[in-house]
Each structure stands twice: as C-alpha cells, then as structure tokens.
CSV table of C-alpha atoms in Angstrom, one decimal:
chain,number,residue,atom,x,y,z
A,178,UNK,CA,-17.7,25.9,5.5
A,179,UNK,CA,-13.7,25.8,4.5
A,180,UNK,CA,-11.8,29.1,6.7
A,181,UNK,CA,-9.3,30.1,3.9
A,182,UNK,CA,-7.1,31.8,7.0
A,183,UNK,CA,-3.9,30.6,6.7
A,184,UNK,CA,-0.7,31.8,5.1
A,185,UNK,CA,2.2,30.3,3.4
A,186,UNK,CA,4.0,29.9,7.0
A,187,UNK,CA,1.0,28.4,8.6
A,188,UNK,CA,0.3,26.0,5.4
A,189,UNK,CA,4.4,25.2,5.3
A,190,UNK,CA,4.2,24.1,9.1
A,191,UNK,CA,1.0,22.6,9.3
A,192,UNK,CA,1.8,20.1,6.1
A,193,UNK,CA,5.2,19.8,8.0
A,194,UNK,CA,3.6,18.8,11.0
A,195,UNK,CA,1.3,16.5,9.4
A,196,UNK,CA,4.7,15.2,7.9
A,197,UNK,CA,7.7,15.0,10.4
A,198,UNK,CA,6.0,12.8,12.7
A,199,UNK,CA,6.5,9.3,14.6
A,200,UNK,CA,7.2,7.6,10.6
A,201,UNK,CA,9.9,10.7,9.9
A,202,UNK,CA,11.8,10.6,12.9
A,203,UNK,CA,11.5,8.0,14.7
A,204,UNK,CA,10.3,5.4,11.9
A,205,UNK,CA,13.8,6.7,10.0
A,206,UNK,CA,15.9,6.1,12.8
A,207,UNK,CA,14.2,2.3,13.1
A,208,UNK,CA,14.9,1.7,9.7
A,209,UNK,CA,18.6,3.0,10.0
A,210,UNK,CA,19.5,0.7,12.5
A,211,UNK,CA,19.0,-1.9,9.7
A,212,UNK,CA,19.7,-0.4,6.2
A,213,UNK,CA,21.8,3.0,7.2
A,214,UNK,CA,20.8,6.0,5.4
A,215,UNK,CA,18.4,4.0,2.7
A,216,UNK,CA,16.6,4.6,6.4
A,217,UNK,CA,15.4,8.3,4.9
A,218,UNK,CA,13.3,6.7,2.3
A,219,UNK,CA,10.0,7.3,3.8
A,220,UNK,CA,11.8,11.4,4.5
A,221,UNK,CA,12.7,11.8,1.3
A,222,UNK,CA,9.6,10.4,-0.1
A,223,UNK,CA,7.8,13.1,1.4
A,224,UNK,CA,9.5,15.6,1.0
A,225,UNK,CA,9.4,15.5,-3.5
A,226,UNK,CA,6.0,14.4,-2.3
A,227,UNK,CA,5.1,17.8,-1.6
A,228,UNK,CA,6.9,19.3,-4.4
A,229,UNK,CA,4.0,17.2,-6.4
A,230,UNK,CA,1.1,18.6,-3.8
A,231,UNK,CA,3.0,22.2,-4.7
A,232,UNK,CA,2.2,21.9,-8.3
A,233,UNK,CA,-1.4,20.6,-7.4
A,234,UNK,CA,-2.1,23.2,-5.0
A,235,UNK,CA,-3.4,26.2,-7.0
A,236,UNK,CA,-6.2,23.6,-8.8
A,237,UNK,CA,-7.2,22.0,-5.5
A,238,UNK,CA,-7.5,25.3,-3.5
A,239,UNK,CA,-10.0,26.5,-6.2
A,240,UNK,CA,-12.0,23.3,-5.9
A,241,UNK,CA,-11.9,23.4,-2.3
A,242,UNK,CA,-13.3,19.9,-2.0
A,243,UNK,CA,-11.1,16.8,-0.4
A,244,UNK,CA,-10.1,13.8,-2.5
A,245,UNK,CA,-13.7,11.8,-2.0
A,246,UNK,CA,-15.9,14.9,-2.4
A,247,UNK,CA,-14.3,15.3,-5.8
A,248,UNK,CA,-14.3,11.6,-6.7
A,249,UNK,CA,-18.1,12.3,-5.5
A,250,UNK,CA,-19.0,14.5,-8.1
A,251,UNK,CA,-17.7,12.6,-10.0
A,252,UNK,CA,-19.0,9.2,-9.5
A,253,UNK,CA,-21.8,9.8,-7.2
A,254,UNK,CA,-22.4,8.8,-3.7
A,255,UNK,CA,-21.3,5.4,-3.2
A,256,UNK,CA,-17.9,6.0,-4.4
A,257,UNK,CA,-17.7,9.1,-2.0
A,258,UNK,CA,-18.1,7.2,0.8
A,259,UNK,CA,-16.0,4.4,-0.5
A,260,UNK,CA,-13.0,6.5,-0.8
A,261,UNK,CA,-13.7,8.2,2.7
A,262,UNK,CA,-14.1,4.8,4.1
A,263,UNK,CA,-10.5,3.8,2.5
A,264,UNK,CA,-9.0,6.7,3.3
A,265,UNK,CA,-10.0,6.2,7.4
A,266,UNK,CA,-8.0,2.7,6.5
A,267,UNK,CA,-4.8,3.9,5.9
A,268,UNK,CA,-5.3,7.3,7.4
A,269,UNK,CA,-5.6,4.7,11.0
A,270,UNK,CA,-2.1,3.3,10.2
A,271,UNK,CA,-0.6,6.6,9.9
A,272,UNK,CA,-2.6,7.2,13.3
A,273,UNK,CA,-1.3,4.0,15.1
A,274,UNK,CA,2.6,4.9,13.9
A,275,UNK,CA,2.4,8.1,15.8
A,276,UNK,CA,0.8,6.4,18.7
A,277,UNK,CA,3.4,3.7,18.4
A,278,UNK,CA,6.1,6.0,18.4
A,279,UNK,CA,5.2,8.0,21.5
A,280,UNK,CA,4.7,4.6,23.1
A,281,UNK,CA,8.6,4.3,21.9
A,282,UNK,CA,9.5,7.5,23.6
A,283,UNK,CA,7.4,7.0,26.8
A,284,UNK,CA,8.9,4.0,27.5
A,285,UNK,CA,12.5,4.8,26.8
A,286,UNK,CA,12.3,7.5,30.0
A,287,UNK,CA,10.6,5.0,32.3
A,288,UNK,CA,7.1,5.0,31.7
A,289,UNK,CA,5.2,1.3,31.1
A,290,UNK,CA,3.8,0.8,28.2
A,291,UNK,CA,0.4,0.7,29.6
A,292,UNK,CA,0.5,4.2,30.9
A,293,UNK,CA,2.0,5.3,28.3
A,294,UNK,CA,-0.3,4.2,25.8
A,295,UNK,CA,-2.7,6.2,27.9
A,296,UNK,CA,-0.6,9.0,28.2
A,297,UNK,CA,0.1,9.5,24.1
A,298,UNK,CA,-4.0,8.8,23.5
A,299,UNK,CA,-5.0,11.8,25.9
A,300,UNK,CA,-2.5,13.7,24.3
A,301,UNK,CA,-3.6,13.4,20.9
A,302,UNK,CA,-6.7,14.5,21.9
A,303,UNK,CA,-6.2,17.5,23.8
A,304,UNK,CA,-4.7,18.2,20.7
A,305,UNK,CA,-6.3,17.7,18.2
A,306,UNK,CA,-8.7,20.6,19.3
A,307,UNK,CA,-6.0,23.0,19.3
A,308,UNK,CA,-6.9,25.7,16.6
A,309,UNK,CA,-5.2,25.3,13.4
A,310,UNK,CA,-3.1,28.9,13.7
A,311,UNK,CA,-2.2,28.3,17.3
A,312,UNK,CA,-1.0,24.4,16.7
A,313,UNK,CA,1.2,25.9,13.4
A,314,UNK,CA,3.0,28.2,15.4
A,315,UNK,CA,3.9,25.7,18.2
A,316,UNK,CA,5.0,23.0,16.1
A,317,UNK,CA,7.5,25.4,14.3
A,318,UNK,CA,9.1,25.7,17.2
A,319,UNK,CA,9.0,22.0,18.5
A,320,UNK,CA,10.1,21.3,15.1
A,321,UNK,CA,13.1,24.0,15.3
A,322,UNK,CA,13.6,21.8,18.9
A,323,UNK,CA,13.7,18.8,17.5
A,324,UNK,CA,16.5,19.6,14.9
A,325,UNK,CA,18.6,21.2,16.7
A,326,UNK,CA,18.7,18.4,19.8
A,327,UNK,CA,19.4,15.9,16.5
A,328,UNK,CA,22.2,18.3,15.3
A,329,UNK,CA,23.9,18.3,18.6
A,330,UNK,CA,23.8,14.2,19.0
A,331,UNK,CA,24.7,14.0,16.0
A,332,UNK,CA,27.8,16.2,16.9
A,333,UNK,CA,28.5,14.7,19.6
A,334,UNK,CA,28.8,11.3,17.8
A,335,UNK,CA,31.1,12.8,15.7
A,336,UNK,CA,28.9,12.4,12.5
A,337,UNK,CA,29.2,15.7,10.7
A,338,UNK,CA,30.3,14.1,7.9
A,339,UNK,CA,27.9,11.4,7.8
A,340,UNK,CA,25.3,14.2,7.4
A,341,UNK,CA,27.1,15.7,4.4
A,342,UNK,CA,27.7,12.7,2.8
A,343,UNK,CA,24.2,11.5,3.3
A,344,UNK,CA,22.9,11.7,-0.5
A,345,UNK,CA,25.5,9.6,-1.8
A,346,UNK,CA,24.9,7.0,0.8
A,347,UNK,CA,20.9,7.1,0.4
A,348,UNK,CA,21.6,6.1,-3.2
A,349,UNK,CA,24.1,3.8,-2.2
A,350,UNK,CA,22.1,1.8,0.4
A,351,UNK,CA,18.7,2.5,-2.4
A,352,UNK,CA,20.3,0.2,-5.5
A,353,UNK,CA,21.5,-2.6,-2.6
A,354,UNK,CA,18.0,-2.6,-1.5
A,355,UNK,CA,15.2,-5.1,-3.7
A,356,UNK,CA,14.6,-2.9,-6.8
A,357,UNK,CA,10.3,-4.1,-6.8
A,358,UNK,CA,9.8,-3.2,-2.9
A,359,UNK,CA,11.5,-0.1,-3.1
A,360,UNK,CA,9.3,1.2,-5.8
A,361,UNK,CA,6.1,0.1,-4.1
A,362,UNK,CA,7.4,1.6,-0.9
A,363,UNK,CA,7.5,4.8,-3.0
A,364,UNK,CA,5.0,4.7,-4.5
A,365,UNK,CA,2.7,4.3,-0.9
A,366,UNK,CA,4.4,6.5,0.3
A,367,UNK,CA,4.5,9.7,-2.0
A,368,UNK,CA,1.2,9.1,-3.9
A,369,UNK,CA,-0.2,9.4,-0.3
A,370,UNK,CA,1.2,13.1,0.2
A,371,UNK,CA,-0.6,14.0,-3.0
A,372,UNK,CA,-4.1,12.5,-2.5
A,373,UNK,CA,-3.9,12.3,1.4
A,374,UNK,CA,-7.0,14.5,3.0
A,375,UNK,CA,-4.3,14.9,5.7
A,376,UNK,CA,-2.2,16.9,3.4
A,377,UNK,CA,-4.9,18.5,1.4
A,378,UNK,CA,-6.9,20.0,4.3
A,379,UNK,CA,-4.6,22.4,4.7
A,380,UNK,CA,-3.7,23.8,1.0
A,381,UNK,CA,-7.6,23.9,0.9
A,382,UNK,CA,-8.2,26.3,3.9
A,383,UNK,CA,-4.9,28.4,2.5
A,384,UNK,CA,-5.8,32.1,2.3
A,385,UNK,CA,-4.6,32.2,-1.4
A,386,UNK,CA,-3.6,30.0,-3.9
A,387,UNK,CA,-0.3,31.0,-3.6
A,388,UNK,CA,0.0,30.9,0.0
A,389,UNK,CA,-1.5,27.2,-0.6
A,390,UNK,CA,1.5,26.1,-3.2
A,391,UNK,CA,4.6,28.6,-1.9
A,392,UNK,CA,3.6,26.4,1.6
A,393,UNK,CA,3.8,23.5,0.1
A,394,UNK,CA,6.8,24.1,-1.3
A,395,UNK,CA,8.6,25.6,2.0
A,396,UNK,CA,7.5,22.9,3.5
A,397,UNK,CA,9.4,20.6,0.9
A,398,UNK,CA,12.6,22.8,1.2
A,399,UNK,CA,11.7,22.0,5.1
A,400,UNK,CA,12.0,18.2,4.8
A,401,UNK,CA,14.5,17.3,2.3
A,402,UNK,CA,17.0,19.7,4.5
A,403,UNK,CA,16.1,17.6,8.1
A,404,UNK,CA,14.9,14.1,6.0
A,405,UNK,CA,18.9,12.6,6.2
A,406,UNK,CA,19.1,13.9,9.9
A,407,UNK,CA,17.6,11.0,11.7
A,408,UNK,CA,19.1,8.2,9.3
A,409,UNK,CA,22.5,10.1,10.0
A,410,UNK,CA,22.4,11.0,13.4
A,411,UNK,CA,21.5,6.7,14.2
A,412,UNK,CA,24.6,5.9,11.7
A,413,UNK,CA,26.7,8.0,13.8
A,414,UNK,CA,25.6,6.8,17.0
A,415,UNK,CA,26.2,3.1,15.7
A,416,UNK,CA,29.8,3.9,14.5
A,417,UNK,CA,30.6,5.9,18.1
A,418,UNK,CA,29.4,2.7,20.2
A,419,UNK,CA,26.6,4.6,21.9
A,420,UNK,CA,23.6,2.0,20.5
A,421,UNK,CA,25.3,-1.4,22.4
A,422,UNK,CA,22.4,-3.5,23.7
A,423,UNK,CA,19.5,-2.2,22.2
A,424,UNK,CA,17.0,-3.9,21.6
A,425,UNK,CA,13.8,-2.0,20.5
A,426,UNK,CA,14.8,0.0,17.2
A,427,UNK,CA,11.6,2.0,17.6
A,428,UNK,CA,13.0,3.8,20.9
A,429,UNK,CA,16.8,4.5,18.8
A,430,UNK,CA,16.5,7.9,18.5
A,431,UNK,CA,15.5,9.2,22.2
A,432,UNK,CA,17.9,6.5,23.2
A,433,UNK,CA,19.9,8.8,21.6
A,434,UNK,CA,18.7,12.0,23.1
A,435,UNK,CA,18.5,10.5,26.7
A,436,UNK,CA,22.4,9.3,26.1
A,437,UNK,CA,23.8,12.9,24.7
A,438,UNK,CA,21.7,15.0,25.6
A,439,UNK,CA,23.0,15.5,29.3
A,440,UNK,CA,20.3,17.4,31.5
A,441,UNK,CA,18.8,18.6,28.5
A,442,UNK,CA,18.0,14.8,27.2
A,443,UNK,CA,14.5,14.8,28.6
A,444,UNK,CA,13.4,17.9,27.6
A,445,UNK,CA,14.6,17.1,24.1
A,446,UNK,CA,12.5,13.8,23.9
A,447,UNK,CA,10.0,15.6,25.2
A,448,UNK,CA,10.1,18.4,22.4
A,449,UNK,CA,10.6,15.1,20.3
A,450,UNK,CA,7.6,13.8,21.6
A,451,UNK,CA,5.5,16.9,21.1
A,452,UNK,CA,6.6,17.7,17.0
A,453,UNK,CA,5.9,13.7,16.7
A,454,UNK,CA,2.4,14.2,18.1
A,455,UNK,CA,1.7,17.1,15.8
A,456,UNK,CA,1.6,14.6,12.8
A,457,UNK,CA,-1.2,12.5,14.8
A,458,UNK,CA,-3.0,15.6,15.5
A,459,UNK,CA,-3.5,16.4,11.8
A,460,UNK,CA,-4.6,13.0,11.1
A,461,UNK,CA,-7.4,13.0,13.8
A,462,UNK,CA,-8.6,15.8,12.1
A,463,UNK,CA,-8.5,14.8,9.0
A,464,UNK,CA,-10.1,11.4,10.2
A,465,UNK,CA,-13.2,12.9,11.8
A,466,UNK,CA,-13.7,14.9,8.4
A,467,UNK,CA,-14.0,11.5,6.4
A,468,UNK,CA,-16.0,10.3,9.7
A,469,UNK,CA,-18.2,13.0,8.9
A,470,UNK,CA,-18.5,12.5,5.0
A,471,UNK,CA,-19.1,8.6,5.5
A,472,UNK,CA,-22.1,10.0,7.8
A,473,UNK,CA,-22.8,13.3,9.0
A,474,UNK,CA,-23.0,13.7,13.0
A,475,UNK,CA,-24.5,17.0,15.1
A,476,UNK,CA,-22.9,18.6,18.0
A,477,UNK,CA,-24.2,17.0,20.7
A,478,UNK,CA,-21.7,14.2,20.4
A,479,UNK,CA,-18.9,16.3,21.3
A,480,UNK,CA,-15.7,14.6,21.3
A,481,UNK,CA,-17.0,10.8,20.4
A,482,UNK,CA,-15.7,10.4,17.0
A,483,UNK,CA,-12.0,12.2,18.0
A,484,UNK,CA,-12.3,9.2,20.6
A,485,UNK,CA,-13.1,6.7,18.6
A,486,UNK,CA,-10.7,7.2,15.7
A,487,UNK,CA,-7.5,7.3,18.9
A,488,UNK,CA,-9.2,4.2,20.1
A,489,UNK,CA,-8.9,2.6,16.5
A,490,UNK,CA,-5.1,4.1,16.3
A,491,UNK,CA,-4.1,2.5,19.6
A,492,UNK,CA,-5.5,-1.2,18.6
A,493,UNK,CA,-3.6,-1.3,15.2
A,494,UNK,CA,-0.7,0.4,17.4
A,495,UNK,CA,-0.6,-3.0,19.2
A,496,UNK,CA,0.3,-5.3,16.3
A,497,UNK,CA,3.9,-5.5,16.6
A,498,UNK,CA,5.2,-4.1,12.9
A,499,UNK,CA,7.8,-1.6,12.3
A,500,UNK,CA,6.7,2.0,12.4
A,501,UNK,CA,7.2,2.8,8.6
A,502,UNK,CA,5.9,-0.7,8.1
A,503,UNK,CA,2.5,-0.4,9.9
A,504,UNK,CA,2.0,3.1,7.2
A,505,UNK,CA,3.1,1.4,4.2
A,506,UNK,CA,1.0,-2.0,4.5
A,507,UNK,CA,-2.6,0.1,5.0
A,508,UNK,CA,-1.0,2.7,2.5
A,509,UNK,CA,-1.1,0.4,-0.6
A,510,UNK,CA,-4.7,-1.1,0.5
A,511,UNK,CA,-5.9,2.5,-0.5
A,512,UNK,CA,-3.6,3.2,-3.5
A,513,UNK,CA,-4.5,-0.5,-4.9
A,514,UNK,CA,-8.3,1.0,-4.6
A,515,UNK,CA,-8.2,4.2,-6.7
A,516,UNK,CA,-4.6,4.3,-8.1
A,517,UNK,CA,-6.5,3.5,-11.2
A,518,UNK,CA,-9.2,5.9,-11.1
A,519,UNK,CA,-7.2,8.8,-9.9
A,520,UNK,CA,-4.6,8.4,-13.0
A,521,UNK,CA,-7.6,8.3,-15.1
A,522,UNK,CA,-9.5,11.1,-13.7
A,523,UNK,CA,-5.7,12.8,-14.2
A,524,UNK,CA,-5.6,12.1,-17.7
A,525,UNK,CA,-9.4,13.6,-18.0
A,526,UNK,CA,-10.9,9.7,-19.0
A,527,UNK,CA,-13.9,9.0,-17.3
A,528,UNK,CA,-15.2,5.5,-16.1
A,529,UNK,CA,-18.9,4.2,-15.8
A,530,UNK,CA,-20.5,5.0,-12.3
A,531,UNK,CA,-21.7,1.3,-11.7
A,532,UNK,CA,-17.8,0.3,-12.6
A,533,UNK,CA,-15.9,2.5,-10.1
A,534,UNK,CA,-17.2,1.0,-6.8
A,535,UNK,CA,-16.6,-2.2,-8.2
A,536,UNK,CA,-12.9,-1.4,-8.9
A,537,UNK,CA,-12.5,0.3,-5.9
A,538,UNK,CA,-13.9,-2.9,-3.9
A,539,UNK,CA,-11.5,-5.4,-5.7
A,540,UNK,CA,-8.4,-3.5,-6.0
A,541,UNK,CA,-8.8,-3.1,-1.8
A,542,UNK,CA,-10.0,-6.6,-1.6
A,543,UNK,CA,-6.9,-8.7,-3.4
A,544,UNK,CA,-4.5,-6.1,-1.6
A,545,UNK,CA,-5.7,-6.9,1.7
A,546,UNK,CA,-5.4,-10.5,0.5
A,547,UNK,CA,-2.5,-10.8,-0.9
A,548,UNK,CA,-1.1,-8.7,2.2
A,549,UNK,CA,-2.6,-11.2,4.9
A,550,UNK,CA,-1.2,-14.4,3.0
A,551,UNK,CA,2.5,-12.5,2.5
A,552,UNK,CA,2.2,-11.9,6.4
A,553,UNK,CA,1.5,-15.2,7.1
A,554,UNK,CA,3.6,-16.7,4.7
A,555,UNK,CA,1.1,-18.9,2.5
A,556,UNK,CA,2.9,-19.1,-0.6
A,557,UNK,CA,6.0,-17.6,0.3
A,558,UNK,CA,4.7,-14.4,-1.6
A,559,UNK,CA,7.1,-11.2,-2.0
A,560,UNK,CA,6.3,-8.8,0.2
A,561,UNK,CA,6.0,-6.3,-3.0
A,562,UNK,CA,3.2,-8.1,-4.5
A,563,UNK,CA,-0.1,-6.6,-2.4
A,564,UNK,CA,0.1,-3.1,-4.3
A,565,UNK,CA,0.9,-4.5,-8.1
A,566,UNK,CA,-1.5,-7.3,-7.3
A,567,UNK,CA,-4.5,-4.9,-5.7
A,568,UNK,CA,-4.0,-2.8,-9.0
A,569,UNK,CA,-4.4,-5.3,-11.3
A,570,UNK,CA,-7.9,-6.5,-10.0
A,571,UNK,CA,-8.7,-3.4,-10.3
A,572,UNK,CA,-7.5,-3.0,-13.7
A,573,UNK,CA,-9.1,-6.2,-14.7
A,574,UNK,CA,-12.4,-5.2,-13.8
A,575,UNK,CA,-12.3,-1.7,-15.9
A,576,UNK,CA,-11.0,-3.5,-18.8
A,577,UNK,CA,-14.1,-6.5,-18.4
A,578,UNK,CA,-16.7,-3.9,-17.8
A,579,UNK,CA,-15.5,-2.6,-21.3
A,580,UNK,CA,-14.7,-5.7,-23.3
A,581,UNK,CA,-18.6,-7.6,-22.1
A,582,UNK,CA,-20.3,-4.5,-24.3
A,583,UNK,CA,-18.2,-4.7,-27.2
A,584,UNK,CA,-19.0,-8.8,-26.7
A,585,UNK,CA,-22.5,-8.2,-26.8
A,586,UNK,CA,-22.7,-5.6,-29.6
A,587,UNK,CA,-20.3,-8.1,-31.7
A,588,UNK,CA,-22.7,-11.2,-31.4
A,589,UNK,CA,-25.9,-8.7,-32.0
C-alpha cells in the first residue's frame, strides 16, 4: 500500500538525496581532477534529468505503480520480474558508488579501509530504516552543510570566479571530450533519473500530483545551482597548489575539506559523509522493493534482504573503477535492455508478449558482452560501444520477430 504523505519539500529533498550522493560530489570532484569542469557531467545530467521526471510526474503519481509493475501490466509476468531483476543490476552500481565513496572519506581521516568498509555498510543500514519524512528533513540540512563547507573551500582557494564562469567551461571541456562517449554517458545517466524506481518511489508516494512534479522540479532548481560546485571547488584547489601528491582522486574533495576547513574540516566531511549516504539509503530502499517484486518475502525475515543488497554493494564496491564509472557501466546494461521497449511503450506501440523478454535478455546480454571485452581489451573496442551495441540486439530481435510472419504469410 503506497503512503501518499509527502509534500513538495519532502519529494524535492528526498529525490535530491537520492541524487547528490557519493557520484555528485565526490564522483564530480574525481572526474575534475582529470577533465576540469566537464567533471559536472554526471551533476548536470541529473539535474535536466529531473526536469524530465517533473513533466512525468503528474502521469506516474496517478498510476502509482514503479517502472516493472507497469511494464507488468503490460507484458505480463516474466517481463516484470525481468525489469526488476535489471533494475537491482544497475541499481547495485549506484549502491557500491556510495559505498565506495564513504570508503573515500573514511579513509582520508584515518580510518583503514577495512573498517571503514564496515563502518559505511552499518551505516547504510541504520539508515535506510529511517522513516521517509524524518530522513527528508535531515538530509536538507546535511545538504545545506555540505554546500556551504564547498563554498567556503572553494573561497578559500580563491575560486569565486571559477564558479561563475563554470557553464562556459563545462561546454568548453564537453566538445574537447569524444563526441560518442559523451552521449552514451548521457544518455545512462539521465534516462536513469526518469525510469529509475529510486527516483520514482518518491513522486509516487507524493501527497498530490502537484506536490509530486513542483518537487521534482525544486529539486532540479536544487542541483543545477550546487552541480558546478564540486567540479569548481577541485579546479580551484588545483590552481591554488593545495592537491600536490595526491594520489587517490576518489578522496579529492574531503582532502579538500580536511585541508581548509580548519577545526571545522572533520565535521564538514562528516556532514559530507552523511548527505553522501542519504543517496545509498534511497537506493536500499528502492532495492528491497524490486527484491520484493522479483519474489515476495514475510516479516519474519526482518532486515535479511536490506543485508543482502549492502553485501552486494560492498563486493562491486571492490572492483577498482572510478565512482561515476562503476554507475555508468551497470547503467547502460539496463538501458541497452528496455531502452527500446520504454520509447515504444512512450510512443503508445505495443510489442508481442513472447518478444519483450527476449529483447530485454539480448539487449542486457551483448551489453554486458561488449562491456567485459572493452574492459579487457579484446578487440580494442571503444569504450562507447556496450550501450549502441546492447540496443541494437535488442532492436534486431523486434524487427526479426516481425519480418519471420510477414515471411511466412509471403510464401503461404
């Protein structure tokens, strides 16, 4: 049973905190350290991501049903649990980014990795069972903390003007980048904001529909006014000195705090820490949903699946990617599987029941393919192709479940 209780400030914070996490702040300000403010990208992304989910909002609060109940409907059972079971794969990137960055922070104050693995797990699920209203309000304020501990290092760097000059330099650093990655990246990354259970979850339990879209949209207004300020405030740092010897990018931005923060650094990465872990906390949640569609559970096993999906989180955690990377790469597995579907359900074309599964299977299946040979460098593939690739199988098998009818009806 959905509990439509929240307003437009609760749904606004809530889809913020499911937003400016680990791959916002500190994923941005590992990025930066390598391509400057073309570092917001994943930010920015989200941000006109939401202005999308705004628009969507008022139709999927009256459904009230998450992306693989209404593909359900639609398609029957298998595919439900399909796209549940694809959307626990990327959701468990998104889940081992924010584990990875409090890993980041942890150790950057002292703490071995070990423990503070340990430490950002047990977090996450304390909580996780935080009720919804409560966890709102204390992420607005973490997340008021966290920008205004960015703002002053980023003063203290002397990068003011970085920060005002940030659009032109996004665009800048944008067209130097490859033209084909940064359109996938895109593409993962703001189709996600407007299918993502992570995101919808809250529009859905929105007390009207225009609490569910006006949220969306303050959270938008939200993100594209702090997306630049980690990009920025690591550009600064770079140009004032303060970043010599680094040598995890992950850990750049409560370097930063620890370095100009002064007896306030701790408690700012530590406010850093918290806002970062709100963004895990929504994905638990929406993780034990699609737990729950793929096979309902009762009571009496408690906590298990919140353990099980942080236990999943911190082993993908360990693989050694960047941040922004580790979302991106299980990102496109899922859009590769239904990007098809979903602009056809959009455009109100239908496909057969018996075809969608098998779309679904092979658009995942040659992305996760493609992605394992460009990562181990059989080929010499781009590392572009997985999504294009994944979305052609699954292209391919719509069109030949059409054509072998019309075959048959030709030579009868």
């Amino acid at each position: 049973m959905v509990q439509r209780s929240l307003g437009a400030a609760h749904v606004g914070a809530l889809l913020v905190s499911a937003s400016y996490g680990v791959a916002f702040l500190l994923g941005s300000g590992e990025m930066a350290v390598h391509a400057g403010m073309a570092g917001s990208l994943y930010a920015i992304m989200t941000a006109l991501g939401m202005l999308a989910l705004a628009v969507a909002a008022p139709t999927l609060w009256r459904g009230g049903e998450l992306i693989w109940d209404v593909f359900g409907q639609r398609y029957g059972p298998v595919v439900r649990k399909l796209v549940a079971l694809l959307s626990l794969v990327w959701m468990s990137g998104v889940l081992a980014a924010q584990i990875h960055g409090g890993i980041a922070v942890l150790v950057t104050v002292g703490l071995p990795a070990a423990h503070a693995l340990a430490v950002t797990a047990a977090a996450l699920l304390v909580m996780s069972s935080v009720e919804l209203g409560i966890a709102a309000m204390l992420f607005v304020f973490c997340l008021l903390g966290t920008n205004i501990a960015l703002l002053h290092a980023l003063i203290q760097s002397n990068g003011l003007s970085v920060y005002l000059h940030a659009l032109p330099s996004f665009f800048h650093g944008i067209r130097k980048a490859p033209p084909a990655e940064t359109v996938v990246n895109i593409i993962a990354i703001a189709f996600l904001v407007v299918t993502g259970s992570d995101y919808q979850q809250f529009v859905i339990e929105a007390r009207r529909p225009r609490d569910a879209w006006l949220g969306c949209l303050l959270a938008s207004v939200f993100l594209i006014t702090t997306g630049f300020l980690p990009a920025a405030t690591v550009v600064a740092a770079l140009h004032a000195g303060k970043l010599f010897g680094l040598t995890d990018a992950a850990s750049v931005v409560p370097s930063i705090m620890l370095q100009t923060g002064g007896p306030m650094g701790l408690f700012s990465i530590g406010v850093i820490l918290l806002a970062a872990l709100g963004s895990g906390t929504a994905i638990a949640r929406a993780m034990a949903c699609a737990l729950e569609s793929l096979r309902p559970v009762d009571g009496r096993y408690g906590h298990a699946p919140r353990i099980l999906i942080i236990a999943v989180g911190c082993a993908i955690a360990t693989d050694g990617q960047a941040i922004v990377s580790t979302i991106v790469s299980l990102n496109i597995v899922y859009v590769a599987a239904i990007g098809v579907m979903f602009v056809l359900h959009e455009t109100g074309r239908q496909v057969a029941p018996r075809c969608a599964p098998l779309m679904m299977l092979s658009g995942a299946g040659v992305s996760l393919l493609v992605t394992a040979m460009t990562l181990s460098g059989i080929g010499n593939l781009p590392a572009w192709l997985p999504l294009p690739a994944g979305l052609a199988a699954s292209a391919c098998v719509l069109i030949g479940w059409q054509f072998v009818p019309l075959v048959r009806r030709i030579r009868s």
